[in-house]
Amino acid sequence: EADIYQTPRYLVIGTGKKITLECSQTMGHDKMYWYQQDPGMELHLIHYSYGVNSTEKGDLSSESTVSRIRTEHFPLTLESARPSHTSQYLCASRLGTQYFGPGTRLLVL
Amino acid sequence: DQQVKQNSPSLSVQEGRISILNCDYTNSMFDYFLWYKKYPAEGPTFLISISSIKDKNEDGRFTVFLNKSAKHLSLHIVPSQPGDSAVYFCAASGAGRGGSEKLVFGKGTKLTVNP
């Protein structure tokens, strides 16, 4: 069973607010990922990291930013939330098999 | 251009029968394939994987078949149970199981198992 955690699980916030979605894993995996998923759609990769101080943008353009200061921690930040950011955000880590956290459902009003 | 396609958005089967979920891919560099199960408002859960050196992998009620020449894989669930009702995602990557290639996901198939 994978030990990967995301907080908060649900977030309702007003337009213009700054938010940080937390993701942490205790498996020591170097590779970590952030995906965005809307209902009925595929998972879109928005950020990934292959280790400390390494971050790359994914296939789907996103206004969010990420940081990787510690191996176990990969937070995602939105400086100014907008309704178009409403989605489910999924964090994952990988050694061989990729494991996902429980996700954060974000609603921006 | 979708590299991983799940052409059936939904599938409905009776409890106890076989569920077959299909997935096609276009990139011949993919050599590692995975199936995930996802409930609403939760993260995907890893189910089963297969490397391109195999054509079948079995784990309990779940079996994945890979046909490399057709670029097609399928997930069989036997017998299906109501708790299997979820969205199933097919995913693929290249450069081997531990490779640095990112996973590419299909759009998912919603499976409903009726009691």
PDB file of C-alpha atoms in Angstrom:
ATOM      1  CA  GLU A   1       0.000   0.000   0.000  1.00  0.00           C
ATOM      2  CA  ALA A   2       1.315   3.413  -0.942  1.00  0.00           C
ATOM      3  CA  ASP A   3       1.998   6.071   1.699  1.00  0.00           C
ATOM      4  CA  ILE A   4       1.210   9.265  -0.113  1.00  0.00           C
ATOM      5  CA  TYR A   5      -0.867  12.004   1.455  1.00  0.00           C
ATOM      6  CA  GLN A   6      -2.647  15.079   0.209  1.00  0.00           C
ATOM      7  CA  THR A   7      -4.202  17.926   2.132  1.00  0.00           C
ATOM      8  CA  PRO A   8      -6.723  19.381   2.078  1.00  0.00           C
ATOM      9  CA  ARG A   9      -9.051  16.765   0.599  1.00  0.00           C
ATOM     10  CA  TYR A  10     -11.636  19.409  -0.264  1.00  0.00           C
ATOM     11  CA  LEU A  11     -11.232  23.179  -0.613  1.00  0.00           C
ATOM     12  CA  VAL A  12     -13.764  25.863  -1.462  1.00  0.00           C
ATOM     13  CA  ILE A  13     -12.200  29.264  -1.919  1.00  0.00           C
ATOM     14  CA  GLY A  14     -12.942  32.655  -3.430  1.00  0.00           C
ATOM     15  CA  THR A  15     -11.424  34.103  -6.568  1.00  0.00           C
ATOM     16  CA  GLY A  16      -8.066  35.801  -6.093  1.00  0.00           C
ATOM     17  CA  LYS A  17      -6.959  33.839  -3.050  1.00  0.00           C
ATOM     18  CA  LYS A  18      -3.574  32.164  -2.847  1.00  0.00           C
ATOM     19  CA  ILE A  19      -3.691  28.443  -2.134  1.00  0.00           C
ATOM     20  CA  THR A  20      -1.181  25.684  -1.546  1.00  0.00           C
ATOM     21  CA  LEU A  21      -2.046  22.030  -2.015  1.00  0.00           C
ATOM     22  CA  GLU A  22       0.154  19.772   0.051  1.00  0.00           C
ATOM     23  CA  CYS A  23       1.548  16.409  -1.045  1.00  0.00           C
ATOM     24  CA  SER A  24       3.903  14.202   0.891  1.00  0.00           C
ATOM     25  CA  GLN A  25       5.142  10.637   0.599  1.00  0.00           C
ATOM     26  CA  THR A  26       7.107   8.466   2.989  1.00  0.00           C
ATOM     27  CA  MET A  27       8.480   5.975   0.475  1.00  0.00           C
ATOM     28  CA  GLY A  28      11.596   7.946  -0.444  1.00  0.00           C
ATOM     29  CA  HIS A  29      10.573   8.124  -4.103  1.00  0.00           C
ATOM     30  CA  ASP A  30      12.524  10.580  -6.208  1.00  0.00           C
ATOM     31  CA  LYS A  31       9.871  10.920  -8.917  1.00  0.00           C
ATOM     32  CA  MET A  32       6.740  12.882  -8.022  1.00  0.00           C
ATOM     33  CA  TYR A  33       3.913  14.179 -10.177  1.00  0.00           C
ATOM     34  CA  TRP A  34       0.885  16.475 -10.128  1.00  0.00           C
ATOM     35  CA  TYR A  35      -2.113  15.721 -12.316  1.00  0.00           C
ATOM     36  CA  GLN A  36      -5.314  17.611 -12.942  1.00  0.00           C
ATOM     37  CA  GLN A  37      -8.483  15.703 -13.725  1.00  0.00           C
ATOM     38  CA  ASP A  38     -11.958  16.852 -14.650  1.00  0.00           C
ATOM     39  CA  PRO A  39     -14.947  14.463 -14.603  1.00  0.00           C
ATOM     40  CA  GLY A  40     -15.001  12.097 -17.577  1.00  0.00           C
ATOM     41  CA  MET A  41     -11.586  13.187 -18.746  1.00  0.00           C
ATOM     42  CA  GLU A  42      -8.110  11.709 -18.656  1.00  0.00           C
ATOM     43  CA  LEU A  43      -5.510  12.673 -16.099  1.00  0.00           C
ATOM     44  CA  HIS A  44      -3.410  15.568 -17.374  1.00  0.00           C
ATOM     45  CA  LEU A  45       0.138  15.932 -16.100  1.00  0.00           C
ATOM     46  CA  ILE A  46       0.794  19.520 -14.989  1.00  0.00           C
ATOM     47  CA  HIS A  47       4.085  19.226 -13.056  1.00  0.00           C
ATOM     48  CA  TYR A  48       6.705  16.631 -12.236  1.00  0.00           C
ATOM     49  CA  SER A  49       9.933  16.311 -10.336  1.00  0.00           C
ATOM     50  CA  TYR A  50      12.727  13.760 -10.519  1.00  0.00           C
ATOM     51  CA  GLY A  51      14.357  14.816  -7.278  1.00  0.00           C
ATOM     52  CA  VAL A  52      15.164  17.634  -4.889  1.00  0.00           C
ATOM     53  CA  ASN A  53      15.455  21.018  -6.620  1.00  0.00           C
ATOM     54  CA  SER A  54      14.187  19.510  -9.875  1.00  0.00           C
ATOM     55  CA  THR A  55      10.807  20.587 -11.245  1.00  0.00           C
ATOM     56  CA  GLU A  56       9.399  20.517 -14.757  1.00  0.00           C
ATOM     57  CA  LYS A  57       6.156  21.568 -16.375  1.00  0.00           C
ATOM     58  CA  GLY A  58       3.932  18.799 -17.631  1.00  0.00           C
ATOM     59  CA  ASP A  59       1.956  18.316 -20.800  1.00  0.00           C
ATOM     60  CA  LEU A  60      -0.947  20.542 -19.764  1.00  0.00           C
ATOM     61  CA  SER A  61      -0.183  24.195 -19.250  1.00  0.00           C
ATOM     62  CA  SER A  62      -1.017  25.300 -15.738  1.00  0.00           C
ATOM     63  CA  GLU A  63      -0.808  28.594 -13.871  1.00  0.00           C
ATOM     64  CA  SER A  64       0.236  26.718 -10.753  1.00  0.00           C
ATOM     65  CA  THR A  65       3.811  26.391  -9.510  1.00  0.00           C
ATOM     66  CA  VAL A  66       5.558  23.654  -7.538  1.00  0.00           C
ATOM     67  CA  SER A  67       8.634  23.272  -5.401  1.00  0.00           C
ATOM     68  CA  ARG A  68      10.736  20.292  -4.277  1.00  0.00           C
ATOM     69  CA  ILE A  69      12.919  21.276  -1.369  1.00  0.00           C
ATOM     70  CA  ARG A  70      12.659  17.895   0.340  1.00  0.00           C
ATOM     71  CA  THR A  71      12.324  14.459  -1.222  1.00  0.00           C
ATOM     72  CA  GLU A  72       9.116  13.690   0.610  1.00  0.00           C
ATOM     73  CA  HIS A  73       7.307  16.975  -0.030  1.00  0.00           C
ATOM     74  CA  PHE A  74       5.952  18.358  -3.331  1.00  0.00           C
ATOM     75  CA  PRO A  75       3.516  21.251  -2.755  1.00  0.00           C
ATOM     76  CA  LEU A  76       1.544  22.961  -5.523  1.00  0.00           C
ATOM     77  CA  THR A  77       0.691  26.659  -5.295  1.00  0.00           C
ATOM     78  CA  LEU A  78      -1.835  28.853  -7.075  1.00  0.00           C
ATOM     79  CA  GLU A  79      -1.008  32.524  -6.493  1.00  0.00           C
ATOM     80  CA  SER A  80      -4.463  33.768  -7.482  1.00  0.00           C
ATOM     81  CA  ALA A  81      -7.223  31.209  -7.748  1.00  0.00           C
ATOM     82  CA  ARG A  82      -9.834  31.535 -10.494  1.00  0.00           C
ATOM     83  CA  PRO A  83     -13.007  29.561 -11.254  1.00  0.00           C
ATOM     84  CA  SER A  84     -11.192  27.937 -14.197  1.00  0.00           C
ATOM     85  CA  HIS A  85      -8.904  26.266 -11.637  1.00  0.00           C
ATOM     86  CA  THR A  86     -11.825  24.253 -10.277  1.00  0.00           C
ATOM     87  CA  SER A  87     -10.809  20.619 -10.682  1.00  0.00           C
ATOM     88  CA  GLN A  88      -9.439  17.579  -8.903  1.00  0.00           C
ATOM     89  CA  TYR A  89      -5.688  17.672  -8.279  1.00  0.00           C
ATOM     90  CA  LEU A  90      -3.890  14.354  -7.873  1.00  0.00           C
ATOM     91  CA  CYS A  91      -0.377  13.884  -6.577  1.00  0.00           C
ATOM     92  CA  ALA A  92       1.628  10.738  -7.337  1.00  0.00           C
ATOM     93  CA  SER A  93       5.043   9.279  -6.690  1.00  0.00           C
ATOM     94  CA  ARG A  94       6.928   6.520  -8.399  1.00  0.00           C
ATOM     95  CA  LEU A  95       9.831   4.163  -8.109  1.00  0.00           C
ATOM     96  CA  GLY A  96       8.612   1.478 -10.485  1.00  0.00           C
ATOM     97  CA  THR A  97       4.840   1.467 -10.123  1.00  0.00           C
ATOM     98  CA  GLN A  98       3.245   4.890  -9.764  1.00  0.00           C
ATOM     99  CA  TYR A  99       1.040   5.451  -6.713  1.00  0.00           C
ATOM    100  CA  PHE A 100      -1.466   8.231  -6.198  1.00  0.00           C
ATOM    101  CA  GLY A 101      -2.599  10.209  -3.207  1.00  0.00           C
ATOM    102  CA  PRO A 102      -6.303  10.627  -2.420  1.00  0.00           C
ATOM    103  CA  GLY A 103      -6.580  13.903  -4.329  1.00  0.00           C
ATOM    104  CA  THR A 104      -7.760  17.419  -3.560  1.00  0.00           C
ATOM    105  CA  ARG A 105     -11.070  18.616  -4.930  1.00  0.00           C
ATOM    106  CA  LEU A 106     -10.802  22.368  -5.475  1.00  0.00           C
ATOM    107  CA  LEU A 107     -13.782  24.633  -6.052  1.00  0.00           C
ATOM    108  CA  VAL A 108     -13.077  28.293  -6.796  1.00  0.00           C
ATOM    109  CA  LEU A 109     -16.096  30.550  -6.526  1.00  0.00           C
TER     110      LEU A 109
ATOM    111  CA  ASP B   1      -3.481  13.331 -30.445  1.00  0.00           C
ATOM    112  CA  GLN B   2      -4.421  10.697 -27.904  1.00  0.00           C
ATOM    113  CA  GLN B   3      -1.730   8.058 -27.512  1.00  0.00           C
ATOM    114  CA  VAL B   4      -3.816   5.905 -25.171  1.00  0.00           C
ATOM    115  CA  LYS B   5      -7.446   5.352 -26.070  1.00  0.00           C
ATOM    116  CA  GLN B   6     -10.267   3.793 -24.134  1.00  0.00           C
ATOM    117  CA  ASN B   7     -13.067   3.887 -26.650  1.00  0.00           C
ATOM    118  CA  SER B   8     -15.835   2.702 -24.361  1.00  0.00           C
ATOM    119  CA  PRO B   9     -16.793   5.421 -21.898  1.00  0.00           C
ATOM    120  CA  SER B  10     -18.986   2.999 -19.975  1.00  0.00           C
ATOM    121  CA  LEU B  11     -19.651  -0.696 -19.463  1.00  0.00           C
ATOM    122  CA  SER B  12     -22.407  -2.436 -17.541  1.00  0.00           C
ATOM    123  CA  VAL B  13     -22.240  -6.109 -16.477  1.00  0.00           C
ATOM    124  CA  GLN B  14     -24.087  -8.435 -14.152  1.00  0.00           C
ATOM    125  CA  GLU B  15     -22.553  -9.554 -10.888  1.00  0.00           C
ATOM    126  CA  GLY B  16     -20.656 -12.807 -11.318  1.00  0.00           C
ATOM    127  CA  ARG B  17     -20.039 -12.314 -15.027  1.00  0.00           C
ATOM    128  CA  ILE B  18     -16.823 -11.266 -16.743  1.00  0.00           C
ATOM    129  CA  SER B  19     -15.962  -7.604 -17.268  1.00  0.00           C
ATOM    130  CA  ILE B  20     -13.644  -6.832 -20.183  1.00  0.00           C
ATOM    131  CA  LEU B  21     -12.186  -3.349 -20.441  1.00  0.00           C
ATOM    132  CA  ASN B  22     -10.229  -2.446 -23.537  1.00  0.00           C
ATOM    133  CA  CYS B  23      -7.400  -0.055 -24.270  1.00  0.00           C
ATOM    134  CA  ASP B  24      -5.548   0.800 -27.482  1.00  0.00           C
ATOM    135  CA  TYR B  25      -2.302   2.693 -27.861  1.00  0.00           C
ATOM    136  CA  THR B  26      -0.523   4.269 -30.781  1.00  0.00           C
ATOM    137  CA  ASN B  27       3.029   4.792 -29.553  1.00  0.00           C
ATOM    138  CA  SER B  28       5.180   1.746 -30.331  1.00  0.00           C
ATOM    139  CA  MET B  29       7.757   2.959 -27.782  1.00  0.00           C
ATOM    140  CA  PHE B  30       5.406   2.154 -24.904  1.00  0.00           C
ATOM    141  CA  ASP B  31       6.634  -0.930 -23.101  1.00  0.00           C
ATOM    142  CA  TYR B  32       4.956  -0.821 -19.713  1.00  0.00           C
ATOM    143  CA  PHE B  33       1.230  -0.724 -19.133  1.00  0.00           C
ATOM    144  CA  LEU B  34      -0.872  -0.270 -16.032  1.00  0.00           C
ATOM    145  CA  TRP B  35      -4.505  -0.326 -14.999  1.00  0.00           C
ATOM    146  CA  TYR B  36      -5.880   1.912 -12.268  1.00  0.00           C
ATOM    147  CA  LYS B  37      -9.266   1.962 -10.602  1.00  0.00           C
ATOM    148  CA  LYS B  38     -10.761   5.230  -9.435  1.00  0.00           C
ATOM    149  CA  TYR B  39     -13.738   6.053  -7.257  1.00  0.00           C
ATOM    150  CA  PRO B  40     -15.208   9.573  -7.361  1.00  0.00           C
ATOM    151  CA  ALA B  41     -13.383  12.084  -5.139  1.00  0.00           C
ATOM    152  CA  GLU B  42     -10.514   9.621  -4.550  1.00  0.00           C
ATOM    153  CA  GLY B  43      -7.131   9.076  -6.153  1.00  0.00           C
ATOM    154  CA  PRO B  44      -6.549   6.234  -8.630  1.00  0.00           C
ATOM    155  CA  THR B  45      -5.603   2.908  -7.085  1.00  0.00           C
ATOM    156  CA  PHE B  46      -3.062   0.723  -8.860  1.00  0.00           C
ATOM    157  CA  LEU B  47      -4.553  -2.603  -9.952  1.00  0.00           C
ATOM    158  CA  ILE B  48      -2.208  -4.497 -12.208  1.00  0.00           C
ATOM    159  CA  SER B  49       0.574  -3.920 -14.708  1.00  0.00           C
ATOM    160  CA  ILE B  50       2.254  -5.716 -17.562  1.00  0.00           C
ATOM    161  CA  SER B  51       5.589  -5.355 -19.275  1.00  0.00           C
ATOM    162  CA  SER B  52       5.874  -5.683 -23.033  1.00  0.00           C
ATOM    163  CA  ILE B  53       7.948  -8.843 -22.636  1.00  0.00           C
ATOM    164  CA  LYS B  54       4.807 -10.606 -21.436  1.00  0.00           C
ATOM    165  CA  ASP B  55       1.400 -11.116 -23.013  1.00  0.00           C
ATOM    166  CA  LYS B  56      -0.512 -11.923 -19.846  1.00  0.00           C
ATOM    167  CA  ASN B  57      -0.378 -11.086 -16.169  1.00  0.00           C
ATOM    168  CA  GLU B  58      -2.787 -12.365 -13.573  1.00  0.00           C
ATOM    169  CA  ASP B  59      -3.533 -11.225 -10.023  1.00  0.00           C
ATOM    170  CA  GLY B  60      -6.532 -12.811  -8.371  1.00  0.00           C
ATOM    171  CA  ARG B  61      -9.700 -11.833 -10.206  1.00  0.00           C
ATOM    172  CA  PHE B  62      -7.781  -9.446 -12.473  1.00  0.00           C
ATOM    173  CA  THR B  63      -5.958 -10.451 -15.657  1.00  0.00           C
ATOM    174  CA  VAL B  64      -4.354  -8.127 -18.152  1.00  0.00           C
ATOM    175  CA  PHE B  65      -3.679  -9.255 -21.711  1.00  0.00           C
ATOM    176  CA  LEU B  66      -1.300  -7.482 -24.060  1.00  0.00           C
ATOM    177  CA  ASN B  67      -1.316  -7.831 -27.844  1.00  0.00           C
ATOM    178  CA  LYS B  68       1.705  -5.884 -29.038  1.00  0.00           C
ATOM    179  CA  SER B  69       1.094  -6.395 -32.740  1.00  0.00           C
ATOM    180  CA  ALA B  70      -2.382  -4.896 -32.388  1.00  0.00           C
ATOM    181  CA  LYS B  71      -1.243  -2.314 -29.815  1.00  0.00           C
ATOM    182  CA  HIS B  72      -4.107  -3.434 -27.651  1.00  0.00           C
ATOM    183  CA  LEU B  73      -4.515  -4.443 -24.055  1.00  0.00           C
ATOM    184  CA  SER B  74      -7.475  -5.571 -22.051  1.00  0.00           C
ATOM    185  CA  LEU B  75      -8.370  -6.016 -18.405  1.00  0.00           C
ATOM    186  CA  HIS B  76     -10.531  -8.975 -17.455  1.00  0.00           C
ATOM    187  CA  ILE B  77     -12.324  -9.084 -14.115  1.00  0.00           C
ATOM    188  CA  VAL B  78     -13.773 -12.469 -13.194  1.00  0.00           C
ATOM    189  CA  PRO B  79     -16.117 -12.748 -11.417  1.00  0.00           C
ATOM    190  CA  SER B  80     -17.297  -9.146 -11.354  1.00  0.00           C
ATOM    191  CA  GLN B  81     -18.551  -7.799  -8.048  1.00  0.00           C
ATOM    192  CA  PRO B  82     -20.628  -4.688  -7.252  1.00  0.00           C
ATOM    193  CA  GLY B  83     -17.605  -3.240  -5.439  1.00  0.00           C
ATOM    194  CA  ASP B  84     -15.747  -3.240  -8.757  1.00  0.00           C
ATOM    195  CA  SER B  85     -17.998  -0.428  -9.958  1.00  0.00           C
ATOM    196  CA  ALA B  86     -15.617   2.465 -10.629  1.00  0.00           C
ATOM    197  CA  VAL B  87     -13.783   4.224 -13.436  1.00  0.00           C
ATOM    198  CA  TYR B  88     -10.871   2.218 -14.836  1.00  0.00           C
ATOM    199  CA  PHE B  89      -7.911   3.998 -16.400  1.00  0.00           C
ATOM    200  CA  CYS B  90      -5.388   2.454 -18.719  1.00  0.00           C
ATOM    201  CA  ALA B  91      -1.896   3.999 -18.650  1.00  0.00           C
ATOM    202  CA  ALA B  92       1.300   3.447 -20.595  1.00  0.00           C
ATOM    203  CA  SER B  93       4.929   4.494 -20.469  1.00  0.00           C
ATOM    204  CA  GLY B  94       8.143   3.881 -22.328  1.00  0.00           C
ATOM    205  CA  ALA B  95      11.769   3.241 -21.397  1.00  0.00           C
ATOM    206  CA  GLY B  96      11.020   0.301 -19.167  1.00  0.00           C
ATOM    207  CA  ARG B  97       9.307  -0.196 -15.849  1.00  0.00           C
ATOM    208  CA  GLY B  98      11.694   1.976 -13.915  1.00  0.00           C
ATOM    209  CA  GLY B  99      12.280   4.362 -16.741  1.00  0.00           C
ATOM    210  CA  SER B 100      11.957   8.086 -16.612  1.00  0.00           C
ATOM    211  CA  GLU B 101       9.153   8.249 -19.157  1.00  0.00           C
ATOM    212  CA  LYS B 102       5.928   9.761 -17.867  1.00  0.00           C
ATOM    213  CA  LEU B 103       2.695   7.809 -17.767  1.00  0.00           C
ATOM    214  CA  VAL B 104       0.125   8.592 -20.448  1.00  0.00           C
ATOM    215  CA  PHE B 105      -3.474   7.933 -19.435  1.00  0.00           C
ATOM    216  CA  GLY B 106      -6.632   7.082 -21.327  1.00  0.00           C
ATOM    217  CA  LYS B 107      -9.916   8.831 -20.594  1.00  0.00           C
ATOM    218  CA  GLY B 108     -11.221   5.938 -18.548  1.00  0.00           C
ATOM    219  CA  THR B 109     -14.126   3.499 -18.727  1.00  0.00           C
ATOM    220  CA  LYS B 110     -16.863   3.620 -16.133  1.00  0.00           C
ATOM    221  CA  LEU B 111     -17.737   0.087 -15.069  1.00  0.00           C
ATOM    222  CA  THR B 112     -21.057  -0.619 -13.386  1.00  0.00           C
ATOM    223  CA  VAL B 113     -21.593  -4.068 -11.914  1.00  0.00           C
ATOM    224  CA  ASN B 114     -25.258  -4.715 -11.249  1.00  0.00           C
ATOM    225  CA  PRO B 115     -26.288  -7.020  -8.372  1.00  0.00           C
TER     226      PRO B 115
END
